[in-house]
Amino acid sequence: MKPLSIKDIALKAGVSITTVSFILNGKAKEKSISDAVIKKVQKIITESGYKPNQVARSLRTGNTNIIGLIVEDISNSFFSRIARLIEDKAYKKGYKIIYSSTENKIEKAQELINIFKSRKVDAYIISPVKGLEEDIQVLIDENIPVILFDRNLPELKTNYVGANHFEASYQATESFIKQGKKNIALVTTDIDVQQIAERFEGYKKSILDHTISYQKDLVLNIPFKQNEDETITQIIALLTNSNVDAVLFATNYLAISGLKALKQMGKKIDSNFAVIGYDDHEAFELHTPSISTIQQPLEEIAEAIIKLILAQLSSKAKLPDQKIVISAKLILRN
Amino acid sequence: MKPLSIKDIALKAGVSITTVSFILNGKAKEKSISDAVIKKVQKIITESGYKPNQVARSLRTGNTNIIGLIVEDISNSFFSRIARLIEDKAYKKGYKIIYSSTENKIEKAQELINIFKSRKVDAYIISPVKGLEEDIQVLIDENIPVILFDRNLPELKTNYVGANHFEASYQATESFIKQGKKNIALVTTDIDVQQIAERFEGYKKSILDHTISYQKDLVLNIPFKQNEDETITQIIALLTNSNVDAVLFATNYLAISGLKALKQMGKKIDSNFAVIGYDDHEAFELHTPSISTIQQPLEEIAEAIIKLILAQLSSKAKLPDQKIVISAKLILRN
DNA sequence: TTCGTTTAGTAAAACGTTTTACTATTTGAT
DNA sequence: ATCAAATAGTAAAACGTTTTACTAAACGAA
């Protein structure tokens, strides 16, 4: 009971394989196949339910119509939402997504690129890890479309789509200052990516620009691999030992941990103590009181990514690289 | 600058393609290739960085080592978490995941199955929509491994992994009753899947078993496609017009909407009014007060799915179908 | 009538593997 | 010395497409 092949269809229709192929690919007119034959073959195709074998097709044409998506963790809502938006848009153009999570490990990411390469994916969408530069450069050299997103690797000449993290955390910090906050803490992570660095820089610059002195011990660097309980403990320590009156969290997961810490401490968010999160999360709006946050425009980011990818895929020549930086929005909730 | 092929390696090593292939596939010993040749060829392979073309391999062997994952919406945290767990486990066995979201639309789901079919995925993991029975039956008839999860299609003889929704909502309702609640509402959805029906049945049975009379107007059926504002309005109406003292929400998104509704109403959750959600969500723990919920054991579900899949994939003969029902846990938070 | 053009279609190579069936040499037992 | 078995390896078919280069017939203009 093997699936039908183009050969079977050709046999049934009494024409050559070539003819069937031309008809399947809409080249019938151009190749001067008569209407009668076209109709006959098409009838047989629909009646038999024949579907071309994409694997064979890919081998012959070199295109798989698959886009590889490499993210840190697909179960993180930021990535899963982006993935969904990208999937939708890609699907409409006949592309499918194959994805994998790197867990922020270089070796895992490298392996993924290799696997995707041998699978001959047509293009890559990567939220990269530092240390991946060489591997990505190889892809670029082979003229395979690559779009980085969320995190940039500045030394790489390629496409990038992401939010303006510097500006966003600058503004968030500034909003604290305008509320009269004096001791503004930043809870961030130690993963070494540009985007996290930018969030720190925006915070620092804002503090210095407003003639508040920058206090190093108000910045908490949480080790990436650390388990949550430990993180909560550290946040509690930060908040008990000092007179912090505002906290900016650099990722949504840190903010969630932060809120848990506050809950454990019994510390309330009110006019004396303010909090801003990063990347929206349903818990923020629902929290009592609602939590303000820096919101990345997911839809716009996904849109930009897919536009870049499709442009590359449909153009024979290599297109000029683009770095697209989209403003994040500070959502102030009372 | 085409990538290296097995031919190039054979040429460089001065052996036949066959020999290289045997070495690549670990059949060298069995096919009596000398150690000297094996070493030489392996050296050339690692030095040149040659990676076999998986597309060609798939065409020849008929196996793609790709598992198709079809869910309602990958951005829903229940599915994205499951996806991540499945991905991890599959990855370790050399399988990759290709996924797509059905948005609960039959046509979309059918199309997805067709696309995956022409892509020759080795196995399917499907959270199905009603109406997909025939299409899935075709897969089963072709002897392709299929695992349904989350939602069962009872008339289909195939594998299924899911939680015991009847039991879970029975227990949740019972816990309300033990707290002395008299007017327990259920907020559920109108999507026509067994799993949702079971949640309703568990609720109803529990009410009747405890000699409380079942009040039809305490069950709110939210249309699936409805936007959230409308849903919130309906929930508010339910809660203002009656003397409801407890609410069970049948999905996590409904619970989130419910909490938003309560916030808008200014209604507090306390000893006079209790709430239980479904499928955990970070917002539940963080909420003030914390929200009790029915938690599906994601890890166990993913584990069961992958175990079934791998068993099928590695056995030539068709294995007997299994329906695995895992107890959900009622997490009571104060 | 002749010959270039258009129409209608096909044969066969190619994509990069795996695998079957084969050959040639060496070994070892009698 | 003979021959079966083991060792070491290879040629070529096959997987299911697309595409290039070709042929044969019909047409139209001179």
PDB file of N, CA, C and O in Angstrom, chain A residues 70 107-120 124 135 138-139, chain B residues 49 51-52 54:
ATOM      1  N   ILE A  70      15.367  28.982  15.899  1.00  0.00           N
ATOM      2  CA  ILE A  70      16.188  28.598  17.049  1.00  0.00           C
ATOM      3  C   ILE A  70      16.026  29.643  18.140  1.00  0.00           C
ATOM      4  O   ILE A  70      16.372  30.805  17.952  1.00  0.00           O
ATOM      5  N   GLU A 107      26.927  24.854  22.807  1.00  0.00           N
ATOM      6  CA  GLU A 107      27.096  23.567  22.135  1.00  0.00           C
ATOM      7  C   GLU A 107      25.757  23.079  21.566  1.00  0.00           C
ATOM      8  O   GLU A 107      25.689  22.553  20.465  1.00  0.00           O
ATOM      9  N   LYS A 108      24.725  23.282  22.346  1.00  0.00           N
ATOM     10  CA  LYS A 108      23.415  22.855  21.856  1.00  0.00           C
ATOM     11  C   LYS A 108      23.057  23.660  20.609  1.00  0.00           C
ATOM     12  O   LYS A 108      22.571  23.121  19.622  1.00  0.00           O
ATOM     13  N   ALA A 109      23.312  24.952  20.657  1.00  0.00           N
ATOM     14  CA  ALA A 109      22.982  25.810  19.518  1.00  0.00           C
ATOM     15  C   ALA A 109      23.777  25.400  18.281  1.00  0.00           C
ATOM     16  O   ALA A 109      23.232  25.343  17.172  1.00  0.00           O
ATOM     17  N   GLN A 110      25.039  25.098  18.483  1.00  0.00           N
ATOM     18  CA  GLN A 110      25.866  24.683  17.345  1.00  0.00           C
ATOM     19  C   GLN A 110      25.348  23.399  16.734  1.00  0.00           C
ATOM     20  O   GLN A 110      25.252  23.257  15.517  1.00  0.00           O
ATOM     21  N   GLU A 111      25.013  22.485  17.612  1.00  0.00           N
ATOM     22  CA  GLU A 111      24.491  21.212  17.140  1.00  0.00           C
ATOM     23  C   GLU A 111      23.203  21.429  16.340  1.00  0.00           C
ATOM     24  O   GLU A 111      22.987  20.805  15.301  1.00  0.00           O
ATOM     25  N   LEU A 112      22.359  22.326  16.856  1.00  0.00           N
ATOM     26  CA  LEU A 112      21.104  22.596  16.166  1.00  0.00           C
ATOM     27  C   LEU A 112      21.344  23.129  14.775  1.00  0.00           C
ATOM     28  O   LEU A 112      20.698  22.725  13.807  1.00  0.00           O
ATOM     29  N   ILE A 113      22.276  24.042  14.665  1.00  0.00           N
ATOM     30  CA  ILE A 113      22.562  24.595  13.347  1.00  0.00           C
ATOM     31  C   ILE A 113      23.028  23.480  12.410  1.00  0.00           C
ATOM     32  O   ILE A 113      22.609  23.401  11.259  1.00  0.00           O
ATOM     33  N   ASN A 114      23.866  22.608  12.924  1.00  0.00           N
ATOM     34  CA  ASN A 114      24.331  21.499  12.093  1.00  0.00           C
ATOM     35  C   ASN A 114      23.194  20.600  11.646  1.00  0.00           C
ATOM     36  O   ASN A 114      23.124  20.189  10.495  1.00  0.00           O
ATOM     37  N   ILE A 115      22.312  20.303  12.594  1.00  0.00           N
ATOM     38  CA  ILE A 115      21.186  19.433  12.251  1.00  0.00           C
ATOM     39  C   ILE A 115      20.307  20.103  11.205  1.00  0.00           C
ATOM     40  O   ILE A 115      19.912  19.497  10.222  1.00  0.00           O
ATOM     41  N   PHE A 116      20.026  21.374  11.430  1.00  0.00           N
ATOM     42  CA  PHE A 116      19.183  22.093  10.475  1.00  0.00           C
ATOM     43  C   PHE A 116      19.855  22.155   9.110  1.00  0.00           C
ATOM     44  O   PHE A 116      19.198  22.100   8.073  1.00  0.00           O
ATOM     45  N   LYS A 117      21.157  22.274   9.144  1.00  0.00           N
ATOM     46  CA  LYS A 117      21.905  22.343   7.893  1.00  0.00           C
ATOM     47  C   LYS A 117      21.757  21.046   7.116  1.00  0.00           C
ATOM     48  O   LYS A 117      21.508  21.062   5.917  1.00  0.00           O
ATOM     49  N   SER A 118      21.895  19.933   7.824  1.00  0.00           N
ATOM     50  CA  SER A 118      21.804  18.678   7.090  1.00  0.00           C
ATOM     51  C   SER A 118      20.359  18.422   6.683  1.00  0.00           C
ATOM     52  O   SER A 118      20.094  17.702   5.740  1.00  0.00           O
ATOM     53  N   ARG A 119      19.451  19.061   7.376  1.00  0.00           N
ATOM     54  CA  ARG A 119      18.050  18.970   6.958  1.00  0.00           C
ATOM     55  C   ARG A 119      17.742  19.940   5.833  1.00  0.00           C
ATOM     56  O   ARG A 119      16.635  19.980   5.323  1.00  0.00           O
ATOM     57  N   LYS A 120      18.719  20.771   5.501  1.00  0.00           N
ATOM     58  CA  LYS A 120      18.598  21.703   4.372  1.00  0.00           C
ATOM     59  C   LYS A 120      17.456  22.703   4.536  1.00  0.00           C
ATOM     60  O   LYS A 120      16.706  22.948   3.590  1.00  0.00           O
ATOM     61  N   TYR A 124      17.068  30.661   8.320  1.00  0.00           N
ATOM     62  CA  TYR A 124      17.202  30.552   9.773  1.00  0.00           C
ATOM     63  C   TYR A 124      16.701  31.804  10.476  1.00  0.00           C
ATOM     64  O   TYR A 124      17.044  32.916  10.083  1.00  0.00           O
ATOM     65  N   ASP A 135      29.649  29.981  13.647  1.00  0.00           N
ATOM     66  CA  ASP A 135      28.711  29.065  13.008  1.00  0.00           C
ATOM     67  C   ASP A 135      27.710  29.808  12.135  1.00  0.00           C
ATOM     68  O   ASP A 135      27.356  29.350  11.054  1.00  0.00           O
ATOM     69  N   VAL A 138      29.269  30.984   8.887  1.00  0.00           N
ATOM     70  CA  VAL A 138      29.330  29.944   7.857  1.00  0.00           C
ATOM     71  C   VAL A 138      28.042  29.929   7.038  1.00  0.00           C
ATOM     72  O   VAL A 138      28.072  29.844   5.811  1.00  0.00           O
ATOM     73  N   LEU A 139      26.925  30.049   7.731  1.00  0.00           N
ATOM     74  CA  LEU A 139      25.643  30.086   7.024  1.00  0.00           C
ATOM     75  C   LEU A 139      25.599  31.276   6.071  1.00  0.00           C
ATOM     76  O   LEU A 139      25.202  31.154   4.910  1.00  0.00           O
TER      77      LEU A 139
ATOM     78  N   GLY B  49      34.540  18.135   7.573  1.00  0.00           N
ATOM     79  CA  GLY B  49      33.277  18.619   8.132  1.00  0.00           C
ATOM     80  C   GLY B  49      32.070  18.149   7.346  1.00  0.00           C
ATOM     81  O   GLY B  49      31.001  18.755   7.400  1.00  0.00           O
ATOM     82  N   LYS B  51      28.754  16.527   6.348  1.00  0.00           N
ATOM     83  CA  LYS B  51      27.524  16.100   7.026  1.00  0.00           C
ATOM     84  C   LYS B  51      26.588  15.521   5.979  1.00  0.00           C
ATOM     85  O   LYS B  51      26.282  16.192   5.003  1.00  0.00           O
ATOM     86  N   PRO B  52      26.125  14.305   6.186  1.00  0.00           N
ATOM     87  CA  PRO B  52      25.240  13.686   5.184  1.00  0.00           C
ATOM     88  C   PRO B  52      23.990  14.520   4.936  1.00  0.00           C
ATOM     89  O   PRO B  52      23.473  15.147   5.853  1.00  0.00           O
ATOM     90  N   GLN B  54      20.429  14.949   4.800  1.00  0.00           N
ATOM     91  CA  GLN B  54      19.301  14.215   5.382  1.00  0.00           C
ATOM     92  C   GLN B  54      18.150  14.055   4.409  1.00  0.00           C
ATOM     93  O   GLN B  54      17.367  13.122   4.512  1.00  0.00           O
TER      94      GLN B  54
END
